[in-house]
């Protein structure tokens, strides 16, 4: 056997060995990857199962009654918050009155009996209702603490009025943003609708009022309440279907309330309604995270105030101690 032939066989054996090693390495990597993916899928499945168990089996504690009648930044009710609640109620009342009588409209139609058929006006009615209940709760507590010197807000109960107010507040918060986004994104038609003061008032101020309330009030905003607003809007969708079947017309004489809610095209309308309900649930989640950020900001502010107070007390004590030792 010649040296060249021997060298060729050695190189072939070496190449074969390298190929076998590479194949084994790839096989090990594939097995490790599949094992990792399997463990990851199992962990994800267990995590989802645990989350579902906590979600459906957990006993949610109802909120305390005092949180519906005091601001988030304070643990007590003061005069400024009472005035604030009355101002918010007055704003909602003015918006509803302007909407009903079409004050500020560039082209008033004057068909007032058609006012309740629009989702925007449902939102305004809900906003007025929740603001009325809010001002009633705050005024009632204000009178109680004025009559009783040693009034303890921890004795306030989570009653029927608080439950109704909480439900309307959560629904109106998500619905206001949903109405604003949907109107300016899908409903508004420059050929028909005018950007007049009334249009801006009823399709912008509703969201601004609820966002302001979200930042100021102490009303809890929980993630598990995401279905409240879609439930209310589902009732409106059912109403629009019944209204269409009964031959109802809008203010312009069309056999539909909105162009996107045209039951003559049921497939498209059902898809639009389903997308709208999902959007409302997402809006609620967004507001929930804003509320969480609000809570953390106020908690941080409260800690800074407590820390500053404690430092001030320590400095005052040291100053008095130094003065006494000097004397």
Short mmCIF file of C-alpha atoms in Angstrom, two decimals:
data_model
loop_
_atom_site.label_atom_id
_atom_site.label_comp_id
_atom_site.label_asym_id
_atom_site.label_seq_id
_atom_site.Cartn_x
_atom_site.Cartn_y
_atom_site.Cartn_z
CA UNK A 1 0.00 0.00 0.00
CA UNK A 2 1.45 3.32 -1.02
CA UNK A 3 1.79 6.20 1.45
CA UNK A 4 -0.61 8.28 -0.62
CA UNK A 5 -3.28 5.57 -0.38
CA UNK A 6 -2.74 5.21 3.36
CA UNK A 7 -3.02 8.97 3.81
CA UNK A 8 -6.26 8.98 1.77
CA UNK A 9 -7.81 6.26 3.96
CA UNK A 10 -6.79 8.11 7.13
CA UNK A 11 -8.37 11.33 5.92
CA UNK A 12 -11.55 9.46 4.91
CA UNK A 13 -11.75 7.86 8.35
CA UNK A 14 -11.20 11.24 9.97
CA UNK A 15 -13.94 12.84 7.84
CA UNK A 16 -16.34 10.01 8.66
CA UNK A 17 -15.60 10.42 12.36
CA UNK A 18 -16.22 14.17 12.15
CA UNK A 19 -19.51 13.59 10.35
CA UNK A 20 -20.60 11.09 13.00
CA UNK A 21 -19.64 13.52 15.77
CA UNK A 22 -21.56 16.31 14.04
CA UNK A 23 -24.62 14.08 13.66
CA UNK A 24 -24.45 13.09 17.32
CA UNK A 25 -24.12 16.74 18.33
CA UNK A 26 -27.12 17.72 16.22
CA UNK A 27 -29.13 14.85 17.67
CA UNK A 28 -28.21 15.88 21.21
CA UNK A 29 -29.16 19.47 20.45
CA UNK A 30 -32.48 18.35 18.96
CA UNK A 31 -33.23 16.16 21.97
CA UNK A 32 -32.25 18.93 24.37
CA UNK A 33 -34.35 21.48 22.47
CA UNK A 34 -37.38 19.20 22.38
CA UNK A 35 -36.92 18.45 26.06
CA UNK A 36 -36.63 22.16 26.84
CA UNK A 37 -39.72 22.98 24.76
CA UNK A 38 -41.59 20.17 26.46
CA UNK A 39 -40.65 21.42 29.91
CA UNK A 40 -41.49 24.97 28.89
CA UNK A 41 -44.90 23.92 27.57
CA UNK A 42 -45.53 21.95 30.75
CA UNK A 43 -44.54 24.91 32.94
CA UNK A 44 -46.75 27.21 30.88
CA UNK A 45 -49.65 24.78 31.17
CA UNK A 46 -49.21 24.48 34.93
CA UNK A 47 -48.92 28.27 35.25
CA UNK A 48 -52.13 28.82 33.29
CA UNK A 49 -53.89 26.16 35.35
CA UNK A 50 -52.71 27.77 38.59
CA UNK A 51 -53.78 31.21 37.37
CA UNK A 52 -57.21 29.90 36.41
CA UNK A 53 -57.54 28.19 39.77
CA UNK A 54 -56.71 31.39 41.63
CA UNK A 55 -59.03 33.40 39.38
CA UNK A 56 -62.10 31.21 39.70
CA UNK A 57 -61.63 29.82 43.21
CA UNK A 58 -60.34 32.91 44.97
CA UNK A 59 -62.73 34.69 47.28
CA UNK A 60 -62.60 38.33 46.35
CA UNK A 61 -63.05 40.65 49.26
CA UNK A 62 -65.58 43.42 48.60
CA UNK A 63 -64.21 46.96 48.76
CA UNK A 64 -64.69 48.99 51.91
CA UNK A 65 -67.54 51.45 51.94
CA UNK A 66 -65.31 54.41 52.77
CA UNK A 67 -63.39 54.28 49.47
CA UNK A 68 -66.49 55.47 47.57
CA UNK A 69 -66.72 58.73 49.49
CA UNK A 70 -63.12 59.93 49.82
CA UNK A 71 -60.32 60.87 47.42
CA UNK A 72 -57.45 58.57 46.66
CA UNK A 73 -54.87 61.01 47.97
CA UNK A 74 -56.40 61.24 51.46
CA UNK A 75 -57.89 58.92 54.06
CA UNK A 76 -60.52 61.45 55.06
CA UNK A 77 -63.22 63.59 53.52
CA UNK A 78 -62.55 67.31 53.29
CA UNK A 79 -64.50 70.22 51.89
CA UNK A 80 -62.57 70.42 48.64
CA UNK A 81 -63.61 66.89 47.67
CA UNK A 82 -67.26 67.62 48.40
CA UNK A 83 -67.04 70.67 46.11
CA UNK A 84 -65.25 68.57 43.50
CA UNK A 85 -68.01 65.95 43.46
CA UNK A 86 -70.69 68.61 43.00
CA UNK A 87 -68.71 70.22 40.19
CA UNK A 88 -68.36 66.87 38.39
CA UNK A 89 -72.09 66.24 38.74
CA UNK A 90 -72.83 69.74 37.42
CA UNK A 91 -70.61 69.12 34.39
CA UNK A 92 -72.37 65.86 33.56
CA UNK A 93 -75.76 67.53 33.98
CA UNK A 94 -74.81 70.35 31.62
CA UNK A 95 -73.48 67.92 29.02
CA UNK A 96 -76.73 65.91 29.12
CA UNK A 97 -78.88 69.04 28.86
CA UNK A 98 -76.82 70.45 25.99
CA UNK A 99 -77.02 67.10 24.22
CA UNK A 100 -80.78 66.75 24.67
CA UNK A 101 -81.63 70.30 23.54
CA UNK A 102 -78.80 70.34 20.95
CA UNK A 103 -77.24 73.48 22.36
CA UNK A 104 -74.13 74.35 20.36
CA UNK A 105 -75.06 72.26 17.33
CA UNK A 106 -74.39 73.72 13.88
CA UNK A 107 -77.40 71.87 12.46
CA UNK A 108 -79.93 70.99 15.18
CA UNK A 109 -82.52 68.43 14.11
CA UNK A 110 -84.83 68.88 17.07
CA UNK A 111 -86.20 65.33 17.20
CA UNK A 112 -85.86 64.94 20.95
CA UNK A 113 -87.74 61.64 21.22
CA UNK A 114 -84.86 60.01 19.29
CA UNK A 115 -82.33 60.99 21.94
CA UNK A 116 -82.31 57.61 23.77
CA UNK A 117 -81.51 55.52 20.68
CA UNK A 118 -77.84 56.55 20.47
CA UNK A 119 -75.06 54.81 22.39
CA UNK A 120 -73.39 58.16 23.06
CA UNK A 121 -76.46 59.29 24.96
CA UNK A 122 -76.54 56.01 26.89
CA UNK A 123 -73.02 56.85 27.97
CA UNK A 124 -74.07 60.36 28.99
CA UNK A 125 -77.02 59.02 30.98
CA UNK A 126 -74.77 56.51 32.75
CA UNK A 127 -72.22 59.23 33.47
CA UNK A 128 -74.89 61.47 34.97
CA UNK A 129 -76.26 58.59 37.06
CA UNK A 130 -72.91 57.56 38.50
CA UNK A 131 -71.95 61.16 39.27
CA UNK A 132 -75.29 61.65 41.03
CA UNK A 133 -74.72 58.58 43.19
CA UNK A 134 -71.16 59.70 43.88
CA UNK A 135 -72.26 63.12 45.09
CA UNK A 136 -74.99 61.51 47.22
CA UNK A 137 -72.47 59.23 48.95
CA UNK A 138 -70.03 62.06 49.61
CA UNK A 139 -72.75 64.43 50.83
CA UNK A 140 -74.16 61.77 53.14
CA UNK A 141 -70.75 61.13 54.69
CA UNK A 142 -70.10 64.86 55.01
CA UNK A 143 -73.31 65.28 56.99
CA UNK A 144 -72.48 62.29 59.18
CA UNK A 145 -69.06 63.56 60.14
CA UNK A 146 -70.43 67.06 60.74
CA UNK A 147 -73.09 65.73 63.12
CA UNK A 148 -70.77 63.34 64.93
CA UNK A 149 -67.47 64.72 66.22
CA UNK A 150 -65.87 61.29 66.74
CA UNK A 151 -67.09 59.93 63.39
CA UNK A 152 -65.16 56.84 62.32
CA UNK A 153 -65.16 56.25 58.51
CA UNK A 154 -64.23 52.59 59.05
CA UNK A 155 -67.83 52.01 60.17
CA UNK A 156 -69.15 52.80 56.69
CA UNK A 157 -70.65 49.75 55.00
CA UNK A 158 -70.54 48.49 51.44
CA UNK A 159 -74.28 48.74 50.79
CA UNK A 160 -76.57 48.66 47.78
CA UNK A 161 -75.94 52.29 46.89
CA UNK A 162 -72.18 51.69 46.84
CA UNK A 163 -72.64 48.57 44.69
CA UNK A 164 -74.75 50.39 42.11
CA UNK A 165 -72.35 53.33 42.06
CA UNK A 166 -69.35 51.04 41.59
CA UNK A 167 -71.01 49.20 38.71
CA UNK A 168 -72.02 52.41 36.93
CA UNK A 169 -68.60 53.97 37.52
CA UNK A 170 -66.74 51.00 36.01
CA UNK A 171 -69.13 50.78 33.05
CA UNK A 172 -69.01 54.51 32.31
CA UNK A 173 -65.21 54.65 32.52
CA UNK A 174 -64.69 52.08 29.77
CA UNK A 175 -67.72 53.11 27.74
CA UNK A 176 -66.72 56.78 27.64
CA UNK A 177 -63.36 55.98 26.08
CA UNK A 178 -64.98 53.43 23.79
CA UNK A 179 -67.53 55.96 22.56
CA UNK A 180 -64.88 58.61 21.95
CA UNK A 181 -62.54 56.33 20.02
CA UNK A 182 -65.31 54.63 18.04
CA UNK A 183 -67.05 57.85 17.08
CA UNK A 184 -63.99 59.72 15.85
CA UNK A 185 -62.49 56.61 14.28
CA UNK A 186 -65.47 54.90 12.63
CA UNK A 187 -68.71 56.88 12.92
CA UNK A 188 -67.77 60.49 12.20
CA UNK A 189 -68.48 61.46 8.59
CA UNK A 190 -67.41 65.00 7.59
CA UNK A 191 -70.17 65.07 4.98
CA UNK A 192 -72.86 64.63 7.63
CA UNK A 193 -71.40 65.48 11.02
CA UNK A 194 -70.07 68.90 11.94
CA UNK A 195 -67.16 69.44 14.30
CA UNK A 196 -69.16 71.92 16.34
CA UNK A 197 -69.05 72.66 20.09
CA UNK A 198 -71.80 70.16 20.85
CA UNK A 199 -70.09 67.35 18.95
CA UNK A 200 -66.84 67.94 20.82
CA UNK A 201 -68.69 68.28 24.11
CA UNK A 202 -70.50 64.94 23.96
CA UNK A 203 -67.70 62.94 22.32
CA UNK A 204 -64.65 64.30 24.16
CA UNK A 205 -65.72 65.68 27.54
CA UNK A 206 -67.17 62.32 28.59
CA UNK A 207 -63.74 60.69 28.43
CA UNK A 208 -62.01 63.66 30.05
CA UNK A 209 -64.43 63.64 32.98
CA UNK A 210 -63.96 59.92 33.60
CA UNK A 211 -60.16 60.11 33.32
CA UNK A 212 -60.16 62.99 35.78
CA UNK A 213 -62.34 60.97 38.14
CA UNK A 214 -60.03 57.99 37.77
CA UNK A 215 -57.09 60.09 38.94
CA UNK A 216 -58.89 61.74 41.87
CA UNK A 217 -61.45 59.37 43.36
CA UNK A 218 -60.74 56.41 45.58
CA UNK A 219 -63.15 54.09 43.77
CA UNK A 220 -61.42 50.71 43.24
CA UNK A 221 -60.76 49.60 39.68
CA UNK A 222 -60.33 45.83 39.54
CA UNK A 223 -59.39 43.68 36.58
CA UNK A 224 -62.09 41.09 37.27
CA UNK A 225 -64.77 43.67 36.41
CA UNK A 226 -63.78 43.74 32.73
CA UNK A 227 -67.06 42.15 31.61
CA UNK A 228 -69.37 44.78 33.12
CA UNK A 229 -69.11 47.27 30.27
CA UNK A 230 -69.39 44.67 27.46
CA UNK A 231 -72.50 43.38 29.21
CA UNK A 232 -74.10 46.83 29.12
CA UNK A 233 -73.14 47.37 25.48
CA UNK A 234 -74.54 43.93 24.63
CA UNK A 235 -77.88 45.17 25.94
CA UNK A 236 -77.58 48.17 23.64
CA UNK A 237 -76.80 45.91 20.67
CA UNK A 238 -79.90 43.88 21.49
CA UNK A 239 -81.92 47.10 21.71
CA UNK A 240 -80.64 48.24 18.31
CA UNK A 241 -81.67 44.91 16.78
CA UNK A 242 -85.17 45.15 18.25
CA UNK A 243 -85.38 48.79 17.17
CA UNK A 244 -84.41 47.81 13.62
CA UNK A 245 -86.91 44.95 13.54
CA UNK A 246 -89.64 47.34 14.70
CA UNK A 247 -88.88 49.67 11.79
CA UNK A 248 -87.21 52.39 13.86
CA UNK A 249 -85.43 55.28 12.14
CA UNK A 250 -82.65 57.61 13.23
CA UNK A 251 -82.89 61.41 13.29
CA UNK A 252 -82.10 61.58 9.57
CA UNK A 253 -84.78 59.09 8.60
CA UNK A 254 -82.41 56.19 7.94
CA UNK A 255 -83.34 52.65 8.89
CA UNK A 256 -80.23 52.31 11.05
CA UNK A 257 -78.86 54.09 14.08
CA UNK A 258 -75.22 54.10 12.92
CA UNK A 259 -73.65 53.15 9.61
CA UNK A 260 -71.51 50.57 11.39
CA UNK A 261 -74.62 49.18 13.10
CA UNK A 262 -76.59 48.36 9.98
CA UNK A 263 -78.63 45.20 10.52
CA UNK A 264 -79.36 44.97 6.80
CA UNK A 265 -75.78 43.67 6.67
CA UNK A 266 -75.88 41.26 9.64
CA UNK A 267 -72.52 39.53 9.05
CA UNK A 268 -70.57 42.77 9.05
CA UNK A 269 -72.57 44.18 11.95
CA UNK A 270 -71.97 41.09 14.09
CA UNK A 271 -68.23 41.32 13.42
CA UNK A 272 -68.24 45.03 14.30
CA UNK A 273 -70.13 44.34 17.54
CA UNK A 274 -67.78 41.51 18.51
CA UNK A 275 -64.76 43.70 17.84
CA UNK A 276 -66.31 46.51 19.85
CA UNK A 277 -66.91 44.26 22.86
CA UNK A 278 -63.31 43.03 22.75
CA UNK A 279 -62.10 46.62 22.49
CA UNK A 280 -64.09 47.57 25.59
CA UNK A 281 -62.50 44.72 27.54
CA UNK A 282 -59.05 45.90 26.42
CA UNK A 283 -59.97 49.46 27.39
CA UNK A 284 -60.90 48.26 30.86
CA UNK A 285 -57.52 46.54 31.20
CA UNK A 286 -55.77 49.74 30.13
CA UNK A 287 -57.69 51.76 32.71
CA UNK A 288 -56.85 49.12 35.30
CA UNK A 289 -53.13 49.62 34.72
CA UNK A 290 -53.59 53.40 34.88
CA UNK A 291 -55.34 52.92 38.22
CA UNK A 292 -52.47 50.73 39.44
CA UNK A 293 -49.99 53.44 38.46
CA UNK A 294 -52.17 55.97 40.30
CA UNK A 295 -52.20 53.82 43.43
CA UNK A 296 -48.42 53.45 43.39
CA UNK A 297 -47.91 57.17 42.86
CA UNK A 298 -50.16 58.07 45.78
CA UNK A 299 -48.58 55.39 47.96
CA UNK A 300 -45.12 56.74 47.21
CA UNK A 301 -46.31 60.26 48.00
CA UNK A 302 -47.81 59.05 51.28
CA UNK A 303 -44.54 57.36 52.26
CA UNK A 304 -42.56 60.49 51.50
CA UNK A 305 -44.92 62.54 53.66
CA UNK A 306 -44.66 60.06 56.53
CA UNK A 307 -40.87 59.96 56.22
CA UNK A 308 -40.65 63.76 56.18
CA UNK A 309 -42.93 63.96 59.21
CA UNK A 310 -40.84 61.44 61.13
CA UNK A 311 -37.61 63.26 60.25
CA UNK A 312 -39.16 66.53 61.35
CA UNK A 313 -40.22 65.00 64.66
CA UNK A 314 -36.71 63.64 65.22
CA UNK A 315 -35.14 67.01 64.48
CA UNK A 316 -37.59 68.73 66.82
CA UNK A 317 -36.83 66.21 69.57
CA UNK A 318 -33.08 66.67 69.13
CA UNK A 319 -33.47 70.44 69.18
CA UNK A 320 -35.44 70.33 72.42
CA UNK A 321 -32.92 67.93 73.91
CA UNK A 322 -30.06 70.26 73.03
CA UNK A 323 -31.92 73.24 74.47
CA UNK A 324 -32.62 71.41 77.72
CA UNK A 325 -29.01 70.29 78.05
CA UNK A 326 -27.84 73.84 77.37
CA UNK A 327 -30.10 75.20 80.10
#
